[in-house]
PDB file of C-alpha atoms and ligand atoms in Angstrom:
ATOM      1  CA  MET A 197      58.260-100.445-108.469  1.00  0.00           C
ATOM      2  CA  ILE A 198      55.189 -98.474-107.363  1.00  0.00           C
ATOM      3  CA  ASP A 199      53.664 -96.556-110.154  1.00  0.00           C
ATOM      4  CA  LYS A 200      51.511 -94.253-108.699  1.00  0.00           C
ATOM      5  CA  LYS A 201      51.899 -93.627-104.875  1.00  0.00           C
ATOM      6  CA  PRO A 202      49.277 -91.938-102.335  1.00  0.00           C
ATOM      7  CA  GLU A 203      50.179 -88.041-101.567  1.00  0.00           C
ATOM      8  CA  ILE A 204      50.292 -87.334 -98.105  1.00  0.00           C
ATOM      9  CA  PHE A 205      49.438 -83.143 -97.087  1.00  0.00           C
ATOM     10  CA  THR A 206      50.899 -82.302 -93.272  1.00  0.00           C
ATOM     11  CA  PHE A 207      49.493 -79.209 -91.587  1.00  0.00           C
ATOM     12  CA  GLU A 208      51.194 -78.359 -88.388  1.00  0.00           C
ATOM     13  CA  GLY A 209      50.333 -75.752 -85.751  1.00  0.00           C
ATOM     14  CA  ALA A 210      52.241 -73.510 -83.834  1.00  0.00           C
ATOM     15  CA  GLY A 211      50.762 -74.882 -80.404  1.00  0.00           C
ATOM     16  CA  LYS A 212      51.285 -78.536 -79.096  1.00  0.00           C
ATOM     17  CA  GLY A 213      48.891 -81.183 -79.573  1.00  0.00           C
ATOM     18  CA  PRO A 214      48.135 -84.392 -80.493  1.00  0.00           C
ATOM     19  CA  VAL A 215      48.670 -85.980 -84.549  1.00  0.00           C
ATOM     20  CA  LEU A 216      45.102 -86.728 -86.288  1.00  0.00           C
ATOM     21  CA  THR A 217      45.270 -88.663 -89.761  1.00  0.00           C
ATOM     22  CA  VAL A 218      42.478 -88.586 -91.697  1.00  0.00           C
ATOM     23  CA  PHE A 219      42.332 -91.596 -94.819  1.00  0.00           C
ATOM     24  CA  GLY A 220      40.147 -91.604 -97.341  1.00  0.00           C
ATOM     25  CA  ALA A 221      39.798 -93.762-100.509  1.00  0.00           C
ATOM     26  CA  VAL A 222      41.292 -96.938 -98.833  1.00  0.00           C
ATOM     27  CA  HIS A 223      39.043 -98.511-101.166  1.00  0.00           C
ATOM     28  CA  GLY A 224      39.407 -97.222-104.374  1.00  0.00           C
ATOM     29  CA  ASN A 225      35.654 -97.193-104.985  1.00  0.00           C
ATOM     30  CA  GLU A 226      34.335 -95.039-102.278  1.00  0.00           C
ATOM     31  CA  LYS A 227      34.756 -91.629-103.045  1.00  0.00           C
ATOM     32  CA  CYS A 228      33.125 -89.494-100.443  1.00  0.00           C
ATOM     33  CA  GLY A 229      36.281 -89.807 -98.318  1.00  0.00           C
ATOM     34  CA  PRO A 230      38.611 -88.044-101.306  1.00  0.00           C
ATOM     35  CA  GLN A 231      35.945 -85.304-101.350  1.00  0.00           C
ATOM     36  CA  ALA A 232      35.183 -84.644 -97.919  1.00  0.00           C
ATOM     37  CA  ILE A 233      39.280 -84.428 -97.164  1.00  0.00           C
ATOM     38  CA  ARG A 234      39.816 -81.877-100.272  1.00  0.00           C
ATOM     39  CA  ARG A 235      36.839 -79.515 -99.015  1.00  0.00           C
ATOM     40  CA  ILE A 236      38.556 -79.518 -95.939  1.00  0.00           C
ATOM     41  CA  MET A 237      42.258 -78.905 -97.376  1.00  0.00           C
ATOM     42  CA  LYS A 238      40.832 -76.489 -99.348  1.00  0.00           C
ATOM     43  CA  LEU A 239      39.643 -74.254 -96.201  1.00  0.00           C
ATOM     44  CA  ILE A 240      43.074 -74.591 -94.624  1.00  0.00           C
ATOM     45  CA  GLU A 241      44.777 -73.180 -97.620  1.00  0.00           C
ATOM     46  CA  SER A 242      42.467 -70.202 -98.144  1.00  0.00           C
ATOM     47  CA  GLY A 243      42.147 -69.664 -93.855  1.00  0.00           C
ATOM     48  CA  ASP A 244      38.798 -70.159 -93.175  1.00  0.00           C
ATOM     49  CA  ILE A 245      40.625 -73.134 -91.043  1.00  0.00           C
ATOM     50  CA  GLN A 246      43.554 -72.441 -89.315  1.00  0.00           C
ATOM     51  CA  VAL A 247      45.347 -75.033 -87.648  1.00  0.00           C
ATOM     52  CA  THR A 248      46.654 -73.709 -84.457  1.00  0.00           C
ATOM     53  CA  ALA A 249      48.204 -76.645 -82.394  1.00  0.00           C
ATOM     54  CA  GLY A 250      49.287 -80.341 -82.938  1.00  0.00           C
ATOM     55  CA  LYS A 251      49.619 -82.037 -86.583  1.00  0.00           C
ATOM     56  CA  VAL A 252      46.585 -82.756 -89.240  1.00  0.00           C
ATOM     57  CA  VAL A 253      47.741 -85.740 -91.851  1.00  0.00           C
ATOM     58  CA  PHE A 254      45.583 -85.853 -94.873  1.00  0.00           C
ATOM     59  CA  VAL A 255      45.726 -88.481 -97.239  1.00  0.00           C
ATOM     60  CA  PRO A 256      43.077 -88.161 -99.133  1.00  0.00           C
ATOM     61  CA  VAL A 257      43.563 -91.310-102.191  1.00  0.00           C
ATOM     62  CA  CYS A 258      45.469 -94.140 -99.996  1.00  0.00           C
ATOM     63  CA  ASN A 259      44.629 -96.343-102.947  1.00  0.00           C
ATOM     64  CA  PRO A 260      45.242 -94.600-105.997  1.00  0.00           C
ATOM     65  CA  ARG A 261      45.161 -96.677-109.102  1.00  0.00           C
ATOM     66  CA  ALA A 262      41.900 -98.500-107.206  1.00  0.00           C
ATOM     67  CA  TYR A 263      40.245 -94.871-107.018  1.00  0.00           C
ATOM     68  CA  ASP A 264      40.959 -94.298-110.676  1.00  0.00           C
ATOM     69  CA  GLY A 265      39.796 -97.420-111.700  1.00  0.00           C
ATOM     70  CA  ASP A 266      36.562 -96.538-109.568  1.00  0.00           C
ATOM     71  CA  VAL A 267      37.222-100.296-107.785  1.00  0.00           C
ATOM     72  CA  ARG A 268      37.551-101.408-104.296  1.00  0.00           C
ATOM     73  CA  PHE A 269      41.173-102.851-104.524  1.00  0.00           C
ATOM     74  CA  VAL A 270      43.423-103.621-107.568  1.00  0.00           C
ATOM     75  CA  GLU A 271      45.485-106.781-106.156  1.00  0.00           C
ATOM     76  CA  ARG A 272      44.772-107.010-102.384  1.00  0.00           C
ATOM     77  CA  ASN A 273      41.878-105.496 -99.908  1.00  0.00           C
ATOM     78  CA  LEU A 274      44.200-102.482 -98.595  1.00  0.00           C
ATOM     79  CA  ASN A 275      42.035-102.857 -95.865  1.00  0.00           C
ATOM     80  CA  ARG A 276      42.722-106.782 -95.149  1.00  0.00           C
ATOM     81  CA  PHE A 277      46.635-107.714 -93.955  1.00  0.00           C
ATOM     82  CA  PHE A 278      47.526-104.496 -93.795  1.00  0.00           C
ATOM     83  CA  TYR A 279      50.894-104.317 -92.265  1.00  0.00           C
ATOM     84  CA  PRO A 280      54.463-104.083 -93.799  1.00  0.00           C
ATOM     85  CA  LYS A 281      55.746-106.883 -95.969  1.00  0.00           C
ATOM     86  CA  PRO A 282      59.297-108.032 -96.110  1.00  0.00           C
ATOM     87  CA  LYS A 283      60.705-106.762 -99.551  1.00  0.00           C
ATOM     88  CA  ASP A 284      60.808-110.573-101.029  1.00  0.00           C
ATOM     89  CA  GLU A 285      56.838-110.996-100.149  1.00  0.00           C
ATOM     90  CA  ILE A 286      55.527-108.170-101.557  1.00  0.00           C
ATOM     91  CA  THR A 287      53.303-109.298-104.552  1.00  0.00           C
ATOM     92  CA  HIS A 288      50.441-107.279-105.025  1.00  0.00           C
ATOM     93  CA  TYR A 289      50.089-103.729-105.820  1.00  0.00           C
ATOM     94  CA  GLU A 290      48.339-102.996-102.653  1.00  0.00           C
ATOM     95  CA  ASP A 291      51.910-104.380-100.393  1.00  0.00           C
ATOM     96  CA  ASN A 292      54.002-101.324-101.829  1.00  0.00           C
ATOM     97  CA  LEU A 293      51.324 -99.153-100.498  1.00  0.00           C
ATOM     98  CA  ASP A 294      51.616-100.397 -96.784  1.00  0.00           C
ATOM     99  CA  LEU A 295      54.928 -99.255 -97.066  1.00  0.00           C
ATOM    100  CA  VAL A 296      53.994 -96.032 -97.772  1.00  0.00           C
ATOM    101  CA  LEU A 297      50.811 -96.152 -95.151  1.00  0.00           C
ATOM    102  CA  CYS A 298      51.917 -97.672 -92.321  1.00  0.00           C
ATOM    103  CA  PRO A 299      54.667 -95.474 -91.232  1.00  0.00           C
ATOM    104  CA  VAL A 300      51.911 -92.667 -90.934  1.00  0.00           C
ATOM    105  CA  VAL A 301      49.655 -94.685 -88.937  1.00  0.00           C
ATOM    106  CA  GLU A 302      52.671 -95.532 -86.813  1.00  0.00           C
ATOM    107  CA  LYS A 303      53.365 -91.700 -86.117  1.00  0.00           C
ATOM    108  CA  THR A 304      49.559 -90.766 -85.401  1.00  0.00           C
ATOM    109  CA  ASP A 305      47.822 -90.417 -82.268  1.00  0.00           C
ATOM    110  CA  TYR A 306      44.169 -90.370 -83.679  1.00  0.00           C
ATOM    111  CA  LEU A 307      43.685 -91.953 -86.843  1.00  0.00           C
ATOM    112  CA  LEU A 308      40.136 -91.350 -88.730  1.00  0.00           C
ATOM    113  CA  ASP A 309      39.560 -93.751 -92.074  1.00  0.00           C
ATOM    114  CA  LEU A 310      37.138 -92.756 -93.873  1.00  0.00           C
ATOM    115  CA  HIS A 311      34.817 -95.099 -95.722  1.00  0.00           C
ATOM    116  CA  SER A 312      31.150 -95.865 -97.668  1.00  0.00           C
ATOM    117  CA  TYR A 313      29.602 -99.326 -98.010  1.00  0.00           C
ATOM    118  CA  THR A 314      27.378-100.859-100.413  1.00  0.00           C
ATOM    119  CA  SER A 315      24.144-101.560 -99.049  1.00  0.00           C
ATOM    120  CA  PRO A 316      21.613 -99.221 -97.634  1.00  0.00           C
ATOM    121  CA  GLY A 317      21.605 -97.836 -94.309  1.00  0.00           C
ATOM    122  CA  GLY A 318      22.844 -94.661 -92.904  1.00  0.00           C
ATOM    123  CA  ALA A 319      26.292 -93.419 -91.924  1.00  0.00           C
ATOM    124  CA  PHE A 320      28.114 -95.492 -88.575  1.00  0.00           C
ATOM    125  CA  ILE A 321      31.464 -95.831 -86.871  1.00  0.00           C
ATOM    126  CA  PHE A 322      33.747 -98.705 -85.765  1.00  0.00           C
ATOM    127  CA  LEU A 323      35.248 -98.131 -83.055  1.00  0.00           C
ATOM    128  CA  GLU A 324      37.432-100.729 -80.929  1.00  0.00           C
ATOM    129  CA  ASP A 325      35.406-101.111 -77.999  1.00  0.00           C
ATOM    130  CA  LEU A 326      32.979 -99.214 -75.830  1.00  0.00           C
ATOM    131  CA  SER A 327      35.586 -97.624 -73.510  1.00  0.00           C
ATOM    132  CA  GLN A 328      35.410 -94.179 -72.359  1.00  0.00           C
ATOM    133  CA  LYS A 329      38.126 -92.813 -74.310  1.00  0.00           C
ATOM    134  CA  SER A 330      36.671 -94.795 -77.626  1.00  0.00           C
ATOM    135  CA  VAL A 331      33.054 -93.642 -76.941  1.00  0.00           C
ATOM    136  CA  ALA A 332      34.301 -89.992 -76.686  1.00  0.00           C
ATOM    137  CA  PHE A 333      36.111 -89.363 -79.812  1.00  0.00           C
ATOM    138  CA  ALA A 334      33.726 -91.321 -81.302  1.00  0.00           C
ATOM    139  CA  GLU A 335      30.714 -89.424 -80.189  1.00  0.00           C
ATOM    140  CA  CYS A 336      32.721 -86.378 -81.356  1.00  0.00           C
ATOM    141  CA  LEU A 337      32.245 -86.709 -85.193  1.00  0.00           C
ATOM    142  CA  GLY A 338      28.619 -86.215 -84.975  1.00  0.00           C
ATOM    143  CA  VAL A 339      27.572 -90.070 -85.672  1.00  0.00           C
ATOM    144  CA  PRO A 340      25.616 -91.477 -82.925  1.00  0.00           C
ATOM    145  CA  ARG A 341      25.810 -95.180 -84.421  1.00  0.00           C
ATOM    146  CA  MET A 342      28.597 -97.299 -83.455  1.00  0.00           C
ATOM    147  CA  VAL A 343      29.584-100.780 -84.211  1.00  0.00           C
ATOM    148  CA  TYR A 344      32.365-102.594 -82.060  1.00  0.00           C
ATOM    149  CA  GLY A 345      34.200-106.067 -82.207  1.00  0.00           C
ATOM    150  CA  TRP A 346      34.949-106.081 -85.907  1.00  0.00           C
ATOM    151  CA  ALA A 347      38.607-107.659 -85.405  1.00  0.00           C
ATOM    152  CA  ALA A 348      37.117-110.892 -83.352  1.00  0.00           C
ATOM    153  CA  ALA A 349      34.159-111.287 -85.807  1.00  0.00           C
ATOM    154  CA  LEU A 350      36.507-112.115 -88.480  1.00  0.00           C
ATOM    155  CA  SER A 351      39.028-114.070 -87.136  1.00  0.00           C
ATOM    156  CA  SER A 352      36.797-115.607 -84.805  1.00  0.00           C
ATOM    157  CA  ASN A 353      35.311-117.854 -88.092  1.00  0.00           C
ATOM    158  CA  ASP A 354      36.914-120.857 -88.880  1.00  0.00           C
ATOM    159  CA  GLU A 355      36.221-119.967 -93.289  1.00  0.00           C
ATOM    160  CA  VAL A 356      38.940-117.369 -92.597  1.00  0.00           C
ATOM    161  CA  ILE A 357      42.391-119.390 -92.734  1.00  0.00           C
ATOM    162  CA  ASP A 358      44.924-116.744 -92.340  1.00  0.00           C
ATOM    163  CA  LYS A 359      43.671-114.270 -89.236  1.00  0.00           C
ATOM    164  CA  LYS A 360      45.865-111.526 -89.987  1.00  0.00           C
ATOM    165  CA  GLN A 361      43.236-110.617 -93.018  1.00  0.00           C
ATOM    166  CA  ALA A 362      41.517-108.881 -89.441  1.00  0.00           C
ATOM    167  CA  MET A 363      44.275-106.188 -89.547  1.00  0.00           C
ATOM    168  CA  GLY A 364      43.092-103.337 -90.894  1.00  0.00           C
ATOM    169  CA  THR A 365      44.238 -99.657 -90.722  1.00  0.00           C
ATOM    170  CA  THR A 366      42.631 -99.233 -87.349  1.00  0.00           C
ATOM    171  CA  GLU A 367      43.559-102.389 -86.236  1.00  0.00           C
ATOM    172  CA  TYR A 368      47.508-101.601 -86.936  1.00  0.00           C
ATOM    173  CA  ALA A 369      47.231 -98.453 -85.585  1.00  0.00           C
ATOM    174  CA  ARG A 370      45.831 -99.261 -81.999  1.00  0.00           C
ATOM    175  CA  GLU A 371      48.598-101.544 -82.166  1.00  0.00           C
ATOM    176  CA  PHE A 372      51.126 -98.315 -82.404  1.00  0.00           C
ATOM    177  CA  GLY A 373      48.827 -96.675 -79.258  1.00  0.00           C
ATOM    178  CA  ALA A 374      46.394 -94.690 -81.263  1.00  0.00           C
ATOM    179  CA  LEU A 375      42.962 -94.204 -81.276  1.00  0.00           C
ATOM    180  CA  SER A 376      41.709 -95.171 -84.168  1.00  0.00           C
ATOM    181  CA  LEU A 377      38.185 -95.334 -85.785  1.00  0.00           C
ATOM    182  CA  THR A 378      36.258 -96.478 -89.148  1.00  0.00           C
ATOM    183  CA  LEU A 379      33.396 -94.075 -90.500  1.00  0.00           C
ATOM    184  CA  GLU A 380      31.325 -95.806 -92.747  1.00  0.00           C
ATOM    185  CA  CYS A 381      29.993 -92.252 -94.262  1.00  0.00           C
ATOM    186  CA  GLY A 382      26.759 -93.917 -95.902  1.00  0.00           C
ATOM    187  CA  GLN A 383      26.113 -96.011 -99.205  1.00  0.00           C
ATOM    188  CA  HIS A 384      28.558 -95.844-101.771  1.00  0.00           C
ATOM    189  CA  LYS A 385      26.801 -93.081-103.968  1.00  0.00           C
ATOM    190  CA  HIS A 386      24.594 -91.550-101.051  1.00  0.00           C
ATOM    191  CA  PRO A 387      24.698 -87.972-101.939  1.00  0.00           C
ATOM    192  CA  ARG A 388      25.056 -87.114 -98.835  1.00  0.00           C
ATOM    193  CA  ALA A 389      27.827 -89.336 -97.760  1.00  0.00           C
ATOM    194  CA  ALA A 390      30.685 -86.712 -98.375  1.00  0.00           C
ATOM    195  CA  ASP A 391      28.867 -84.024 -96.300  1.00  0.00           C
ATOM    196  CA  VAL A 392      28.910 -86.796 -93.346  1.00  0.00           C
ATOM    197  CA  GLY A 393      32.702 -87.251 -93.989  1.00  0.00           C
ATOM    198  CA  PHE A 394      33.732 -83.335 -94.092  1.00  0.00           C
ATOM    199  CA  GLN A 395      31.583 -82.591 -90.662  1.00  0.00           C
ATOM    200  CA  ALA A 396      33.565 -85.382 -89.081  1.00  0.00           C
ATOM    201  CA  ILE A 397      36.883 -83.862 -89.921  1.00  0.00           C
ATOM    202  CA  LEU A 398      35.507 -80.835 -88.678  1.00  0.00           C
ATOM    203  CA  ASN A 399      34.450 -82.068 -85.127  1.00  0.00           C
ATOM    204  CA  ALA A 400      37.809 -83.836 -84.854  1.00  0.00           C
ATOM    205  CA  LEU A 401      39.845 -80.869 -85.257  1.00  0.00           C
ATOM    206  CA  ALA A 402      37.423 -79.348 -82.818  1.00  0.00           C
ATOM    207  CA  PHE A 403      37.703 -82.084 -80.636  1.00  0.00           C
ATOM    208  CA  LEU A 404      40.925 -82.547 -80.590  1.00  0.00           C
ATOM    209  CA  LYS A 405      41.732 -78.559 -80.365  1.00  0.00           C
ATOM    210  CA  LEU A 406      43.653 -78.396 -83.347  1.00  0.00           C
ATOM    211  CA  ALA A 407      42.496 -75.779 -85.039  1.00  0.00           C
ATOM    212  CA  LYS A 408      40.092 -72.706 -85.403  1.00  0.00           C
ATOM    213  CA  PHE A 409      37.150 -72.166 -87.656  1.00  0.00           C
ATOM    214  CA  ASP A 410      33.734 -70.492 -88.185  1.00  0.00           C
ATOM    215  CA  ASP A 411      30.943 -72.034 -86.825  1.00  0.00           C
ATOM    216  CA  THR A 412      28.970 -71.564 -90.584  1.00  0.00           C
ATOM    217  CA  LEU A 413      31.218 -74.151 -92.081  1.00  0.00           C
ATOM    218  CA  ASN A 414      29.190 -76.498 -89.710  1.00  0.00           C
ATOM    219  CA  ILE A 415      26.928 -78.592 -92.234  1.00  0.00           C
ATOM    220  CA  ALA A 416      23.361 -78.213 -90.142  1.00  0.00           C
ATOM    221  CA  ASP A 417      21.435 -80.517 -91.776  1.00  0.00           C
ATOM    222  CA  LEU A 418      22.460 -83.817 -91.660  1.00  0.00           C
ATOM    223  CA  PRO A 419      20.231 -86.849 -91.969  1.00  0.00           C
ATOM    224  CA  GLU A 420      18.735 -87.715 -88.341  1.00  0.00           C
ATOM    225  CA  GLU A 421      19.029 -91.499 -87.543  1.00  0.00           C
ATOM    226  CA  ARG A 422      18.117 -94.205 -84.884  1.00  0.00           C
ATOM    227  CA  SER A 423      20.941 -94.098 -82.255  1.00  0.00           C
ATOM    228  CA  TYR A 424      22.550 -97.531 -81.938  1.00  0.00           C
ATOM    229  CA  LYS A 425      25.496 -99.608 -80.395  1.00  0.00           C
ATOM    230  CA  VAL A 426      26.049-102.764 -81.875  1.00  0.00           C
ATOM    231  CA  LYS A 427      28.426-105.379 -80.757  1.00  0.00           C
ATOM    232  CA  MET A 428      29.845-107.639 -83.316  1.00  0.00           C
ATOM    233  CA  ARG A 429      29.148-111.546 -82.959  1.00  0.00           C
ATOM    234  CA  GLY A 430      30.287-113.471 -86.165  1.00  0.00           C
ATOM    235  CA  SER A 431      30.916-113.563 -89.683  1.00  0.00           C
ATOM    236  CA  ARG A 432      30.200-115.319 -93.006  1.00  0.00           C
ATOM    237  CA  LEU A 433      32.380-115.653 -96.487  1.00  0.00           C
ATOM    238  CA  LYS A 434      30.945-116.342 -99.687  1.00  0.00           C
ATOM    239  CA  LEU A 435      32.557-119.525-100.555  1.00  0.00           C
ATOM    240  CA  ARG A 436      31.157-120.692-103.541  1.00  0.00           C
ATOM    241  CA  ASP A 437      28.114-119.431-105.793  1.00  0.00           C
ATOM    242  CA  GLY A 438      25.023-118.344-104.304  1.00  0.00           C
ATOM    243  CA  ASP A 439      22.704-115.605-103.557  1.00  0.00           C
ATOM    244  CA  PHE A 440      20.815-113.800-100.459  1.00  0.00           C
ATOM    245  CA  THR A 441      17.471-114.676 -99.693  1.00  0.00           C
ATOM    246  CA  ARG A 442      16.723-110.959 -99.720  1.00  0.00           C
ATOM    247  CA  ASP A 443      17.974-107.860-100.391  1.00  0.00           C
ATOM    248  CA  TRP A 444      19.488-107.416 -97.013  1.00  0.00           C
ATOM    249  CA  LYS A 445      19.895-103.695 -95.539  1.00  0.00           C
ATOM    250  CA  ASN A 446      22.768-102.968 -92.851  1.00  0.00           C
ATOM    251  CA  MET A 447      21.415-103.356 -89.831  1.00  0.00           C
ATOM    252  CA  ASP A 448      18.007-105.515 -90.528  1.00  0.00           C
ATOM    253  CA  PRO A 449      16.828-107.331 -87.801  1.00  0.00           C
ATOM    254  CA  LEU A 450      17.571-111.302 -87.354  1.00  0.00           C
ATOM    255  CA  LYS A 451      15.678-113.748 -85.887  1.00  0.00           C
ATOM    256  CA  LYS A 452      17.520-116.884 -84.666  1.00  0.00           C
ATOM    257  CA  GLY A 453      17.242-119.176 -88.067  1.00  0.00           C
ATOM    258  CA  ASP A 454      16.459-116.685 -90.765  1.00  0.00           C
ATOM    259  CA  VAL A 455      17.986-118.348 -93.851  1.00  0.00           C
ATOM    260  CA  ILE A 456      20.179-114.749 -94.681  1.00  0.00           C
ATOM    261  CA  ALA A 457      21.935-116.808 -97.914  1.00  0.00           C
ATOM    262  CA  ARG A 458      21.473-120.342-100.099  1.00  0.00           C
ATOM    263  CA  TYR A 459      24.399-121.677-101.843  1.00  0.00           C
ATOM    264  CA  ASP A 460      23.302-122.813-105.614  1.00  0.00           C
ATOM    265  CA  ASP A 461      23.869-126.602-104.073  1.00  0.00           C
ATOM    266  CA  GLY A 462      21.123-125.752-101.670  1.00  0.00           C
ATOM    267  CA  GLU A 463      23.131-125.405 -98.397  1.00  0.00           C
ATOM    268  CA  GLU A 464      21.506-122.561 -96.269  1.00  0.00           C
ATOM    269  CA  ILE A 465      23.144-120.271 -93.930  1.00  0.00           C
ATOM    270  CA  THR A 466      20.848-119.037 -90.985  1.00  0.00           C
ATOM    271  CA  ALA A 467      21.069-117.010 -88.355  1.00  0.00           C
ATOM    272  CA  PRO A 468      22.752-118.235 -85.232  1.00  0.00           C
ATOM    273  CA  GLU A 469      20.852-115.669 -82.903  1.00  0.00           C
ATOM    274  CA  ASP A 470      18.499-112.974 -82.781  1.00  0.00           C
ATOM    275  CA  GLY A 471      20.657-109.964 -83.895  1.00  0.00           C
ATOM    276  CA  ILE A 472      21.298-107.878 -86.645  1.00  0.00           C
ATOM    277  CA  ILE A 473      22.932-107.953 -89.976  1.00  0.00           C
ATOM    278  CA  VAL A 474      26.036-105.871 -90.893  1.00  0.00           C
ATOM    279  CA  LEU A 475      27.620-105.156 -93.971  1.00  0.00           C
ATOM    280  CA  PRO A 476      25.819-107.526 -95.977  1.00  0.00           C
ATOM    281  CA  LYS A 477      26.858-107.588 -99.225  1.00  0.00           C
ATOM    282  CA  ARG A 478      24.762-109.417-102.037  1.00  0.00           C
ATOM    283  CA  ASP A 479      27.378-109.363-104.769  1.00  0.00           C
ATOM    284  CA  GLN A 480      30.159-110.260-102.910  1.00  0.00           C
ATOM    285  CA  GLN A 481      33.431-111.684-104.982  1.00  0.00           C
ATOM    286  CA  ILE A 482      34.181-115.398-103.646  1.00  0.00           C
ATOM    287  CA  GLY A 483      36.492-115.775-101.013  1.00  0.00           C
ATOM    288  CA  HIS A 484      35.144-112.797 -99.001  1.00  0.00           C
ATOM    289  CA  GLU A 485      33.168-111.702 -96.155  1.00  0.00           C
ATOM    290  CA  TRP A 486      29.421-112.053 -97.441  1.00  0.00           C
ATOM    291  CA  PHE A 487      28.271-110.765 -93.984  1.00  0.00           C
ATOM    292  CA  PHE A 488      28.828-109.863 -90.487  1.00  0.00           C
ATOM    293  CA  TRP A 489      26.371-110.008 -87.631  1.00  0.00           C
ATOM    294  CA  GLY A 490      25.434-108.391 -84.113  1.00  0.00           C
ATOM    295  CA  VAL A 491      23.783-107.649 -81.265  1.00  0.00           C
ATOM    296  CA  GLU A 492      22.456-104.507 -80.151  1.00  0.00           C
ATOM    297  CA  GLU A 493      23.662-103.150 -76.652  1.00  0.00           C
ATOM    298  CA  GLU A 494      21.071-101.816 -74.250  1.00  0.00           C
ATOM    299  CA  VAL A 495      23.144 -98.318 -73.443  1.00  0.00           C
TER     300      VAL A 495
HETATM  301 ZN1  LIG B 684      35.437 -99.664 -97.353  1.00  0.00          ZN
END
């Protein structure tokens, strides 16, 4: 039995409109999502934000036990293999969370999943593709840095044996026709990460015409960073002991042949082409994603 279930909060407007779902702490050590969502919910409860149409669903803490322990996950990365399993295949704590969260995702029109990440580097958005409707939803969040092709970059990797690993919350939402985005609000402990998430939720509420609020709620001084659009091209898992050759930051440029990491047995992992490194994780556990790479698009 599951000892701790995620709490789900729903606010409905009188008018017709879509369903927006906002997730926080799918990874338990990423606190900016819960902070941002709770700030928004307080403002809804005080009447400073009025939900006027459609439905807004908040799950501030999707993985409660990982959140309490300040760890990424307890037994399984909740943002991999994210789909409901039959009862006799439930082995991990997180498998129980799928059963609570998947039905929420199945019923939403828009999913905004708030995360943060390990290495330094600013906020950016993972989206499905550069189609007009994907880009329009992403642009509304106020973070002009977009990365797409994550699932293909993972599932095309021969090191990934079970391709269902590449099914995260946003991929699962797309199976049910939703427009879904992951917003990486910045580095885990960045003091402005929760502000980035808060402003993104406000922007989504306005863009989808779900709520009314005073302009003074908007945060005016969020960090400005270079815009980019990046297509992800591939990934490498950390298969045994080894280390990066330097402290890679998210979006550092790569030249073909650059030695990115070295296993303790001497095998080197080099950049297969000119591009950039995405989500490098120096202290990754063995068997998990060490880094991704991609190429910047001229758009
Ligand atoms: Zn995360």
